[in-house]
Short mmCIF file of C-alpha atoms in Angstrom, two decimals:
data_model
loop_
_atom_site.label_atom_id
_atom_site.label_comp_id
_atom_site.label_asym_id
_atom_site.label_seq_id
_atom_site.Cartn_x
_atom_site.Cartn_y
_atom_site.Cartn_z
CA MET O 13 -50.30 50.81 36.08
CA THR O 14 -49.16 48.57 33.26
CA VAL O 15 -50.93 44.86 33.08
CA THR O 16 -48.68 42.59 30.63
CA ILE O 17 -50.75 39.38 29.45
CA ARG O 18 -48.16 36.93 28.48
CA LEU O 19 -49.45 34.44 25.97
CA LEU O 20 -46.57 33.17 24.17
CA GLY O 21 -44.51 30.55 25.76
CA ARG O 22 -45.65 29.58 29.32
CA PRO O 23 -48.92 32.10 30.01
CA ALA O 24 -48.52 34.66 32.84
CA VAL O 25 -49.90 37.98 34.19
CA GLU O 26 -47.68 40.79 35.30
CA ARG O 27 -48.59 44.13 37.08
CA ASP O 28 -45.78 46.84 36.51
CA GLY O 29 -43.37 44.15 35.79
CA ARG O 30 -44.10 41.79 38.71
CA PRO O 31 -46.07 38.36 38.38
CA VAL O 32 -49.31 38.20 40.03
CA ARG O 33 -51.35 35.15 40.83
CA ALA O 34 -52.34 33.35 37.40
CA PRO O 35 -56.22 32.47 36.86
CA ARG O 36 -56.92 29.21 38.03
CA GLY O 37 -57.34 26.33 35.33
CA ARG O 38 -56.28 25.84 31.86
CA LYS O 39 -59.56 26.98 30.78
CA ALA O 40 -59.26 30.31 32.09
CA TRP O 41 -55.86 30.61 29.97
CA ALA O 42 -58.08 29.22 26.97
CA LEU O 43 -60.87 31.62 27.53
CA LEU O 44 -58.55 34.65 27.97
CA CYS O 45 -56.61 33.78 24.77
CA TYR O 46 -59.87 33.25 22.70
CA LEU O 47 -61.19 36.57 23.91
CA LEU O 48 -57.98 38.50 23.27
CA LEU O 49 -57.34 36.99 19.67
CA ALA O 50 -61.10 37.42 18.73
CA ASP O 51 -62.01 39.45 15.64
CA ARG O 52 -65.33 40.50 17.16
CA PRO O 53 -66.99 40.06 20.48
CA PRO O 54 -67.99 36.29 20.93
CA GLY O 55 -71.28 35.54 22.30
CA ARG O 56 -71.68 33.69 25.64
CA ARG O 57 -73.23 30.96 24.68
CA HIS O 58 -70.56 30.06 21.89
CA LEU O 59 -67.88 30.56 24.61
CA ALA O 60 -69.58 28.04 26.63
CA GLU O 61 -70.13 25.48 24.11
CA LEU O 62 -66.64 25.81 23.11
CA LEU O 63 -64.78 25.53 26.46
CA PHE O 64 -67.28 24.16 29.09
CA ALA O 65 -69.69 21.76 27.16
CA ASP O 66 -69.02 19.09 29.50
CA ALA O 67 -69.73 21.01 32.66
CA ALA O 68 -73.19 20.53 34.49
CA ASP O 69 -73.83 24.31 33.90
CA PRO O 70 -71.83 25.60 30.86
CA LEU O 71 -73.01 28.98 31.33
CA GLY O 72 -72.31 29.14 34.99
CA ALA O 73 -68.69 27.67 34.27
CA LEU O 74 -68.09 30.53 32.01
CA ARG O 75 -69.53 32.96 34.21
CA TRP O 76 -67.17 31.66 37.05
CA THR O 77 -64.20 31.75 34.67
CA LEU O 78 -64.78 35.37 33.52
CA ALA O 79 -65.06 36.20 37.17
CA GLU O 80 -61.69 34.69 37.96
CA LEU O 81 -60.06 36.62 34.86
CA ARG O 82 -61.54 39.95 36.34
CA ARG O 83 -60.09 39.12 39.65
CA VAL O 84 -56.55 38.53 38.44
CA LEU O 85 -56.52 41.21 35.80
CA GLY O 86 -57.96 43.47 38.45
CA THR O 87 -60.35 45.43 36.61
CA ASP O 88 -63.82 45.52 35.26
CA LEU O 89 -63.31 43.51 31.99
CA PHE O 90 -65.21 40.91 29.79
CA LYS O 91 -68.53 41.88 30.23
CA GLY O 92 -71.86 41.59 28.42
CA ASP O 93 -73.26 39.41 25.64
CA PRO O 94 -71.66 39.19 23.34
CA VAL O 95 -68.54 39.51 25.65
CA ASP O 96 -66.41 42.76 25.37
CA HIS O 97 -62.92 41.77 24.83
CA THR O 98 -61.25 45.09 24.48
CA LEU O 99 -58.53 45.99 26.85
CA PRO O 100 -58.35 49.56 28.28
CA PRO O 101 -55.03 51.45 28.20
CA GLY O 102 -52.17 50.27 30.44
CA TYR O 103 -52.73 46.73 29.03
CA GLU O 104 -50.75 44.85 26.82
CA VAL O 105 -50.35 41.21 25.35
CA ASP O 106 -47.11 39.90 24.36
CA LEU O 107 -47.87 38.79 20.92
CA GLN O 108 -45.25 41.00 19.68
CA SER O 109 -42.34 38.81 21.35
CA GLU O 110 -40.81 35.68 20.17
CA ASN O 111 -40.61 33.61 23.25
CA GLY O 112 -42.21 30.22 22.67
CA ASP O 113 -45.42 29.14 21.05
CA LEU O 114 -49.09 30.56 21.83
CA LEU O 115 -50.41 28.97 25.13
CA GLU O 116 -47.29 26.51 25.26
CA GLY O 117 -48.22 23.34 26.82
CA ILE O 118 -51.99 23.96 27.09
CA THR O 119 -54.79 21.59 25.60
CA ILE O 120 -58.27 21.53 26.43
CA ASP O 121 -60.13 19.40 23.87
CA ALA O 122 -60.57 18.68 20.00
CA ALA O 123 -62.53 21.78 19.42
CA PHE O 124 -60.61 24.10 21.23
CA ASP O 125 -57.24 22.83 20.00
CA ALA O 126 -58.38 23.02 16.53
CA TRP O 127 -58.55 26.79 16.98
CA LEU O 128 -55.59 27.07 18.94
CA LEU O 129 -53.38 25.14 16.37
CA VAL O 130 -54.62 27.38 13.65
CA GLU O 131 -54.00 30.46 15.97
CA ARG O 132 -50.48 29.10 17.10
CA LEU O 133 -49.66 28.92 13.15
CA ARG O 134 -51.01 32.18 12.56
CA VAL O 135 -49.13 33.96 15.33
CA ALA O 136 -46.12 31.80 14.68
CA ALA O 137 -45.91 33.24 11.07
CA ALA O 138 -46.65 36.82 11.90
CA ILE O 139 -43.66 36.67 14.24
CA GLU O 140 -41.43 35.19 11.49
CA ALA O 141 -42.53 38.03 9.09
CA ARG O 142 -41.69 40.53 11.82
CA LEU O 143 -38.21 38.91 12.08
CA ARG O 144 -37.49 38.65 8.32
CA ALA O 145 -38.56 42.06 7.92
CA ALA O 146 -36.57 43.44 10.61
CA ALA O 147 -33.34 41.53 9.45
CA THR O 148 -33.97 42.75 5.52
CA ALA O 149 -34.31 46.31 7.05
CA ALA O 150 -30.97 46.07 8.64
CA LEU O 151 -29.38 44.60 5.47
CA ALA O 152 -30.97 47.79 3.68
CA ALA O 153 -29.46 50.10 5.92
CA ASN O 154 -25.87 48.51 5.71
CA ARG O 155 -26.12 46.94 9.15
CA PRO O 156 -25.48 43.62 9.13
CA GLY O 157 -24.41 43.00 12.29
CA ASP O 158 -28.00 43.97 13.34
CA ALA O 159 -29.55 41.49 10.82
CA VAL O 160 -27.69 38.27 12.10
CA PRO O 161 -29.83 38.13 15.42
CA HIS O 162 -33.20 38.78 13.60
CA ALA O 163 -32.41 36.23 10.81
CA ALA O 164 -30.97 33.67 13.29
CA ARG O 165 -34.35 33.69 15.48
CA ALA O 166 -36.29 33.37 12.13
CA VAL O 167 -34.17 30.27 11.44
CA ALA O 168 -34.88 28.86 14.93
CA ARG O 169 -38.39 29.51 14.56
CA ASN O 170 -38.81 27.91 11.06
CA PRO O 171 -35.72 25.81 10.40
CA LEU O 172 -37.46 24.41 7.25
CA GLU O 173 -38.00 27.75 5.45
CA GLN O 174 -35.17 28.06 2.91
CA GLY O 175 -35.52 31.94 2.59
CA ASN O 176 -34.73 32.29 6.76
CA HIS O 177 -31.33 30.12 6.08
CA GLU O 178 -30.71 32.54 2.89
CA LEU O 179 -31.13 35.96 4.79
CA LEU O 180 -28.87 34.53 7.64
CA VAL O 181 -26.29 33.50 5.42
CA ARG O 182 -26.45 36.94 3.50
CA ALA O 183 -26.27 38.65 6.81
CA LEU O 184 -23.33 36.83 8.02
CA ALA O 185 -21.31 37.12 4.81
CA MET O 186 -22.01 40.63 4.89
CA THR O 187 -20.43 41.14 8.27
CA GLY O 188 -17.40 39.52 6.84
CA ASP O 189 -17.83 36.32 8.96
CA ARG O 190 -17.16 33.99 5.92
CA ALA O 191 -16.58 30.94 8.12
CA ALA O 192 -19.94 31.18 10.14
CA ALA O 193 -21.86 31.79 6.72
CA GLU O 194 -20.15 28.52 5.32
CA ARG O 195 -21.39 26.85 8.40
CA GLN O 196 -24.77 28.13 7.94
CA VAL O 197 -24.72 27.06 4.24
CA ALA O 198 -23.58 23.54 5.58
CA SER O 199 -26.25 23.14 8.15
CA CYS O 200 -29.15 24.19 5.94
#
């Protein structure tokens, strides 16, 4: 069994390639994202204060949301205090894909949204760096046709970065498509 947790773009969970019922509520997605991106296991009190401070029983709301995540993911995850955030074999998170922003369309409150903004920027920069590295490696291997799509996606993700445009122009020129390279220079 493979469980894929999609946090880029519109969040979703798939089991063996098939969509499963999503966890209820934006805060469940926010909690799942926070747990999966945390450097070390976060404490329950911290999670309750971050996401459920406005609830009558913040720790109770956290317990319910953790139980909801366990039901959706179909396993015994996210237990203890601090909350164990390790995924077992067969679970993957889509942070390597290039589809959209982290938790696209989800906002919670100022405290969580500030954390999410920083994480969105960090994940976007990592994706852009992977795209640039793939394009550069393809050019170094004299495969400019393979470099073009990577460079084009880097430009699409960050059109204000001149280096992305330069990489795309170089790749287009090396393929022999001078007209496309000139169009890219003009658009830049």
